[in-house]
Short mmCIF file of C-alpha atoms in Angstrom, two decimals:
data_model
loop_
_atom_site.label_atom_id
_atom_site.label_comp_id
_atom_site.label_asym_id
_atom_site.label_seq_id
_atom_site.Cartn_x
_atom_site.Cartn_y
_atom_site.Cartn_z
CA ALA N 1 57.71 101.52 143.88
CA THR N 2 58.63 98.37 142.28
CA LYS N 3 61.84 96.89 143.59
CA GLU N 4 64.54 96.66 141.38
CA MET N 5 65.53 92.70 140.39
CA VAL N 6 68.94 92.01 140.50
CA LYS N 7 70.63 88.45 139.21
CA GLN N 8 73.85 87.84 140.34
CA PHE N 9 75.98 85.13 140.44
CA VAL N 10 78.64 84.33 143.07
CA ALA N 11 81.71 82.44 143.38
CA ARG N 12 82.76 81.53 147.31
CA ALA N 13 85.71 79.77 148.70
CA LEU N 14 85.48 77.01 151.81
CA CYS N 15 88.93 77.01 153.59
CA ILE N 16 89.03 75.00 156.60
CA ASN N 17 92.61 74.47 158.97
CA ASN N 18 92.23 72.54 162.31
CA GLY N 19 88.84 72.53 162.59
CA ARG N 20 87.94 76.55 161.87
CA VAL N 21 86.49 78.10 159.26
CA LEU N 22 87.64 81.25 157.00
CA LEU N 23 84.99 84.08 157.38
CA ALA N 24 84.66 87.44 155.78
CA ASN N 25 83.33 90.62 156.76
CA LYS N 26 82.63 93.86 155.14
CA LYS N 27 83.70 96.21 158.69
CA GLY N 28 80.89 98.03 159.93
CA GLU N 29 77.85 94.99 158.75
CA PRO N 30 76.84 92.80 160.83
CA HIS N 31 76.69 89.61 159.16
CA TRP N 32 80.03 87.42 158.05
CA PHE N 33 80.11 85.01 154.98
CA LEU N 34 82.39 82.98 153.40
CA PRO N 35 85.24 84.59 151.35
CA GLY N 36 84.64 85.36 147.50
CA GLY N 37 82.55 87.11 145.08
CA ARG N 38 80.91 88.28 141.90
CA VAL N 39 81.49 86.06 138.65
CA GLU N 40 82.49 88.25 135.97
CA ILE N 41 80.48 87.80 132.46
CA GLY N 42 82.94 85.79 130.68
CA GLU N 43 84.60 84.31 134.09
CA GLY N 44 84.76 80.99 135.03
CA TYR N 45 84.07 80.02 138.69
CA THR N 46 86.87 78.72 139.58
CA ALA N 47 88.42 81.28 138.09
CA ALA N 48 86.68 84.01 140.06
CA VAL N 49 87.39 82.21 143.10
CA LYS N 50 90.90 82.68 142.52
CA ARG N 51 90.85 86.72 141.60
CA GLU N 52 88.60 87.21 144.72
CA ILE N 53 90.93 85.40 146.87
CA LYS N 54 94.21 86.95 145.31
CA GLU N 55 92.16 90.74 145.95
CA GLU N 56 90.90 90.28 149.28
CA LEU N 57 93.73 88.37 150.99
CA GLY N 58 96.72 89.02 148.09
CA LEU N 59 97.52 85.44 148.33
CA ASP N 60 97.05 82.42 145.59
CA CYS N 61 94.97 79.72 146.50
CA ILE N 62 94.38 75.92 145.01
CA ILE N 63 90.18 74.75 144.21
CA LYS N 64 90.17 71.74 145.63
CA LYS N 65 86.47 70.56 145.09
CA PHE N 66 83.16 71.58 144.42
CA LEU N 67 80.93 71.17 147.61
CA GLY N 68 77.58 72.63 145.95
CA THR N 69 75.32 75.69 144.87
CA ILE N 70 72.76 77.75 147.34
CA GLU N 71 70.45 79.79 145.93
CA HIS N 72 69.98 82.51 148.16
CA SER N 73 66.98 85.94 147.79
CA PHE N 74 67.30 88.99 149.89
CA GLU N 75 66.99 92.55 150.29
CA TYR N 76 70.01 95.13 150.32
CA TYR N 77 70.95 98.90 149.91
CA GLU N 78 68.06 101.17 148.38
CA HIS N 79 65.31 97.89 148.34
CA LYS N 80 66.50 96.00 145.54
CA GLN N 81 65.76 92.78 145.42
CA TYR N 82 68.53 90.22 144.95
CA TYR N 83 68.85 86.62 143.61
CA GLU N 84 71.84 84.61 143.87
CA ILE N 85 73.27 81.82 142.37
CA GLY N 86 76.40 80.83 144.85
CA ASN N 87 78.52 78.15 143.80
CA PHE N 88 80.64 76.88 146.56
CA PHE N 89 84.75 75.73 146.59
CA GLU N 90 86.71 74.61 149.08
CA ILE N 91 90.01 75.84 148.92
CA GLU N 92 93.53 75.53 150.34
CA ILE N 93 95.26 78.86 150.28
CA ASN N 94 98.93 79.11 150.22
CA ASN N 95 100.91 80.82 153.63
CA ILE N 96 97.43 82.31 154.95
CA ASP N 97 98.15 83.87 158.73
CA LEU N 98 96.77 81.03 160.91
CA HIS N 99 96.05 83.57 163.39
CA LYS N 100 95.15 86.72 162.02
CA PRO N 101 94.51 86.94 158.29
CA LYS N 102 95.28 90.07 156.96
CA SER N 103 92.79 91.23 154.42
CA ALA N 104 94.46 93.05 151.02
CA GLU N 105 91.02 95.57 150.94
CA GLU N 106 90.63 98.24 153.60
CA GLU N 107 86.92 97.65 153.98
CA MET N 108 87.52 94.10 155.02
CA GLN N 109 88.17 91.83 157.95
CA PHE N 110 88.79 88.18 158.07
CA GLN N 111 88.70 85.59 161.04
CA TRP N 112 89.40 81.85 161.83
CA ARG N 113 86.16 80.56 163.43
CA ALA N 114 85.87 77.39 165.30
CA MET N 115 83.58 75.04 162.79
CA ASP N 116 81.12 74.11 165.78
CA GLN N 117 81.01 77.83 167.09
CA LEU N 118 79.32 79.20 164.24
CA GLY N 119 76.03 79.48 165.94
CA ASP N 120 75.92 82.72 167.30
CA LEU N 121 77.36 84.29 164.31
CA ASP N 122 75.01 86.06 161.43
CA ILE N 123 76.39 84.03 158.33
CA ARG N 124 74.71 84.71 155.00
CA PRO N 125 73.45 82.84 153.36
CA LYS N 126 72.01 80.68 156.20
CA PRO N 127 72.59 77.31 154.42
CA VAL N 128 76.13 77.68 154.56
CA ILE N 129 76.15 76.79 158.32
CA LYS N 130 73.99 73.31 157.05
CA LEU N 131 76.90 72.71 154.13
CA LEU N 132 79.55 73.20 157.01
CA GLN N 133 77.90 70.99 158.95
CA GLN N 134 77.17 68.11 156.33
CA LEU N 135 80.96 69.21 155.87
CA LYS N 136 82.09 68.29 159.50
CA ASN N 137 80.12 65.18 159.73
CA SER N 138 81.02 63.22 156.49
CA GLU N 139 83.37 64.90 154.94
CA LYS N 140 81.94 63.48 151.48
CA ILE N 141 79.82 66.16 149.72
CA ASN N 142 79.33 64.27 146.64
CA ALA N 143 78.54 67.19 144.00
CA PHE N 144 79.42 67.08 140.41
CA TRP N 145 81.17 70.22 138.65
CA ALA N 146 82.07 70.68 135.13
CA SER N 147 82.63 74.01 132.96
CA THR N 148 83.39 74.63 129.32
CA LEU N 149 84.92 78.33 130.77
CA LYS N 150 89.00 78.38 131.51
CA GLU N 151 89.64 77.11 135.21
#
């Protein structure tokens, strides 16, 4: 049987506090990822980030800057082959719990993890770790972002 190819656009949020990064996990799955999710058709990336943070954590966020893009190809569920384009944004989340962030979605959980202690975690997509290291080392990732979609 040939694999079904699925193309998706995702918006991911990088929230850093005190050298720690906010990570998300779907309960029962081994890997961790940055909060966010699929961009709906006709929706802008920044709007998607804000909506996803609201859905996942029940909180509002402020988009600080665009960090970059990660293309990612992986196999998941029923042998579907995913091709994903992820755009990553640094954000600030108002009123987030800095000890135990509460999930607004039953199947999700969130944790703060020290940026220099991510090596032992299965973080996907893998290049996220490189992005975090670059940020930590230079604080300056120069990327250009523009959109004709609603912010």
